[in-house]
């Protein structure tokens, strides 16, 4: 399947993407994971992106499109892909449309994961992430803690609170989402590609996606 996952930070895009990869071998492409990996590696891309990310601001569209143009042409994308955290602005959505036309790729749909704001806030403040750039497993201190406190079940690295998950950066990210990313819902609706799922469980989101793909 070839999907765009839309939704506020904390809506569960990453969790849903990971579950979907198990169904048919589609790959998860998370621009946030790619950028955090680049920051940790200290690459040129990482240096350019770091300050924006720390403040909870969006990284410039040109940097993101450069990443995605390369990534979408890698062979593992042929089975399908789940775009998690991209596109994030109308210019990115326009550029993606052109890029896909150029590459001859057709998307199935854009899924808007719609979660109430109080649930989002609660999730973001209790979310913890594995600090190993190769892993980036996600935990939640309340609902899904690692077996050993502060240690990743999968790789043994420290599990930490992301630098952009302080209260201040979170409210800034949510504001940025409302201003820059929420307009994509209308964009994909107009394209006739939108599926909105109002659900707080990732299983319910997966079910709705599978039903729509089968219809
Ligand atoms: P979340 O969805 O939880 O906010 P992500 O991991 O998707 O977090 O993104 C973290 C940060 O990486 C964003 O706040 C932003 O600075 C940057 N980023 C990720 N994807 C994009 C994108 N498509 N365009 C611009 N910036 C991005
Ligand atoms: Zn880990």
XYZ file of C-alpha atoms and ligand atoms in Angstrom:
243
model
C 0.000 0.000 0.000
C 1.046 3.580 -0.621
C -0.347 5.900 2.003
C 0.117 9.319 3.508
C -0.565 9.400 7.251
C -1.830 12.769 8.444
C -2.529 13.798 12.014
C -1.289 15.988 14.839
C 1.899 15.105 16.718
C 0.894 12.280 19.042
C -2.025 11.130 16.869
C -0.315 7.772 16.448
C 1.042 8.030 12.886
C 4.238 6.192 13.787
C 2.485 3.417 15.680
C -0.038 2.893 12.878
C 2.750 2.937 10.259
C 4.732 0.279 12.144
C 1.670 -1.977 12.377
C 0.891 -1.514 8.663
C 4.429 -2.528 7.618
C 3.744 -5.973 9.093
C 0.720 -6.494 6.837
C 2.310 -6.319 3.406
C 5.967 -5.391 3.631
C 5.434 -1.701 2.918
C 8.146 0.463 4.485
C 7.618 3.246 7.002
C 9.184 6.525 5.934
C 9.315 8.930 8.859
C 10.954 12.251 8.059
C 11.223 12.866 11.829
C 13.205 9.612 12.296
C 15.424 10.404 9.295
C 16.135 13.896 10.647
C 16.818 12.723 14.212
C 19.189 10.099 12.788
C 21.002 12.816 10.814
C 21.300 15.039 13.898
C 22.791 12.170 15.923
C 25.181 11.286 13.144
C 26.253 14.933 12.932
C 25.831 14.949 9.143
C 25.464 18.130 7.072
C 21.694 17.556 6.932
C 21.623 17.092 10.704
C 23.483 20.345 11.281
C 21.037 22.220 9.060
C 17.963 20.704 10.705
C 18.925 20.656 14.382
C 17.956 24.155 15.552
C 14.538 24.038 13.864
C 13.736 20.685 15.397
C 14.800 21.628 18.883
C 12.471 24.630 18.814
C 9.575 22.569 17.439
C 9.677 24.486 14.141
C 9.413 22.870 10.734
C 12.597 22.183 8.794
C 12.624 24.100 5.458
C 10.666 22.463 2.628
C 13.715 22.257 0.302
C 15.661 20.112 2.784
C 12.698 17.788 3.236
C 12.054 17.451 -0.510
C 15.725 16.615 -1.057
C 15.448 13.779 1.467
C 12.191 12.461 0.017
C 13.208 12.584 -3.624
C 16.083 10.223 -2.824
C 14.194 8.055 -0.356
C 11.237 7.316 -2.646
C 13.575 5.988 -5.315
C 15.165 3.385 -3.067
C 14.224 -0.178 -4.061
C 12.469 -1.038 -0.786
C 9.719 1.473 -1.670
C 8.501 -0.669 -4.541
C 6.389 -2.895 -2.273
C 4.718 0.186 -0.861
C 5.347 2.903 1.689
C 3.723 4.741 4.568
C 4.579 8.402 4.722
C 4.693 9.358 8.399
C 5.197 13.058 9.082
C 5.426 14.076 5.446
C 4.060 16.120 3.727
C 3.719 18.730 6.477
C 2.957 21.895 4.473
C 0.960 22.748 1.337
C 4.184 23.408 -0.653
C 5.468 19.951 0.364
C 2.156 18.395 -0.756
C 2.357 20.190 -4.119
C 5.970 19.151 -4.571
C 5.148 15.556 -3.619
C 2.380 15.462 -6.214
C 4.862 16.508 -8.913
C 7.527 14.121 -7.671
C 5.139 11.140 -7.706
C 3.960 12.033 -11.221
C 7.594 12.162 -12.334
C 8.342 8.781 -10.746
C 5.092 7.233 -12.024
C 3.884 6.369 -8.522
C 0.202 6.414 -7.554
C -0.929 6.778 -3.931
C -3.873 4.839 -2.489
C -4.992 7.601 -0.138
C -4.196 10.065 2.615
C -5.408 8.938 6.028
C -6.253 11.629 8.544
C -5.940 10.192 12.047
C -8.209 12.421 14.096
C -7.634 12.309 17.863
C -9.070 14.700 20.496
C -6.690 17.373 21.742
C -6.736 16.299 25.396
C -5.674 12.778 24.393
C -2.877 14.240 22.228
C -1.539 16.414 25.049
C -1.571 13.558 27.510
C 0.219 11.264 25.067
C 2.959 13.727 24.158
C 3.907 14.537 27.738
C 4.086 10.860 28.691
C 5.830 9.670 25.520
C 9.404 8.384 25.731
C 11.669 7.437 22.817
C 14.649 5.092 22.512
C 17.765 7.265 22.145
C 19.396 4.873 19.662
C 18.962 6.443 16.193
C 18.777 2.992 14.582
C 15.890 1.984 16.845
C 13.779 4.968 17.988
C 11.217 2.654 19.612
C 8.361 4.555 21.247
C 7.127 3.986 24.799
C 4.652 5.649 27.128
C 5.312 5.942 30.850
C 1.641 5.239 31.603
C 0.328 2.890 28.955
C 3.391 1.188 27.495
C 6.501 1.480 29.698
C 9.675 -0.460 28.867
C 10.039 -3.654 30.947
C 13.021 -2.142 32.756
C 12.563 1.554 33.562
C 14.506 3.814 31.194
C 15.914 0.943 29.111
C 14.732 -0.005 25.608
C 13.246 -3.531 25.398
C 14.446 -3.900 21.818
C 18.042 -2.680 21.958
C 18.981 -1.884 25.574
C 19.731 1.807 24.908
C 18.454 4.540 27.262
C 14.831 5.560 26.747
C 14.488 9.349 27.024
C 12.103 12.255 26.649
C 12.709 13.952 23.298
C 14.157 17.439 23.453
C 11.127 18.763 21.578
C 8.781 17.135 24.082
C 8.976 19.747 26.802
C 5.636 21.435 27.486
C 6.699 24.602 25.666
C 7.958 22.849 22.536
C 4.872 20.627 22.482
C 2.443 23.542 22.466
C 4.531 25.173 19.736
C 4.453 21.970 17.652
C 0.676 21.760 18.021
C 0.317 25.387 16.924
C 2.583 24.693 13.934
C 0.432 21.670 13.110
C -2.747 23.765 13.151
C -1.261 26.538 11.018
C 0.823 24.606 8.486
C -0.250 20.965 8.389
C -3.999 20.881 9.120
C -4.701 22.608 5.736
C -3.508 19.380 4.063
C -6.769 17.738 5.142
C -8.647 20.057 2.760
C -5.976 19.605 0.091
C -6.349 15.799 -0.003
C -10.117 16.005 0.343
C -10.196 18.089 -2.851
C -7.943 15.545 -4.539
C -10.565 12.910 -3.646
C -7.983 10.940 -1.674
C -8.935 11.574 1.946
C -9.988 9.029 4.557
C -10.632 10.511 8.009
C -10.613 8.065 10.906
C -11.710 9.304 14.308
C -10.279 6.745 16.696
C -7.933 6.591 19.638
C -6.913 2.964 19.181
C -4.417 2.129 16.461
C -6.206 -1.170 15.787
C -9.375 0.746 14.899
C -7.351 2.938 12.519
C -5.815 -0.139 10.861
C -9.254 -1.736 10.454
C -10.663 1.381 8.789
C -7.690 1.541 6.397
C -7.993 -2.123 5.453
C -11.744 -1.791 4.839
C -11.213 1.228 2.611
C -8.413 -0.468 0.633
C -10.605 -3.530 0.083
C -13.647 -1.500 -0.989
P 5.856 14.562 15.565
O 4.977 14.055 14.473
O 5.751 13.771 16.807
O 5.779 16.029 15.777
P 8.206 14.030 13.945
O 9.114 12.988 14.452
O 7.356 13.739 12.791
O 7.354 14.440 15.212
O 9.024 15.371 13.632
C 9.902 15.959 14.547
C 10.435 17.258 13.998
O 11.144 17.016 12.777
C 9.383 18.286 13.623
O 8.998 19.070 14.735
C 10.123 19.110 12.562
O 11.063 19.991 13.141
C 10.906 18.054 11.815
N 10.159 17.482 10.662
C 9.767 16.198 10.506
N 9.135 16.014 9.331
C 9.100 17.223 8.727
C 8.561 17.719 7.485
N 7.916 16.909 6.612
N 8.719 19.028 7.203
C 9.364 19.871 8.036
N 9.882 19.481 9.224
C 9.772 18.181 9.565
Zn 15.920 0.849 21.190
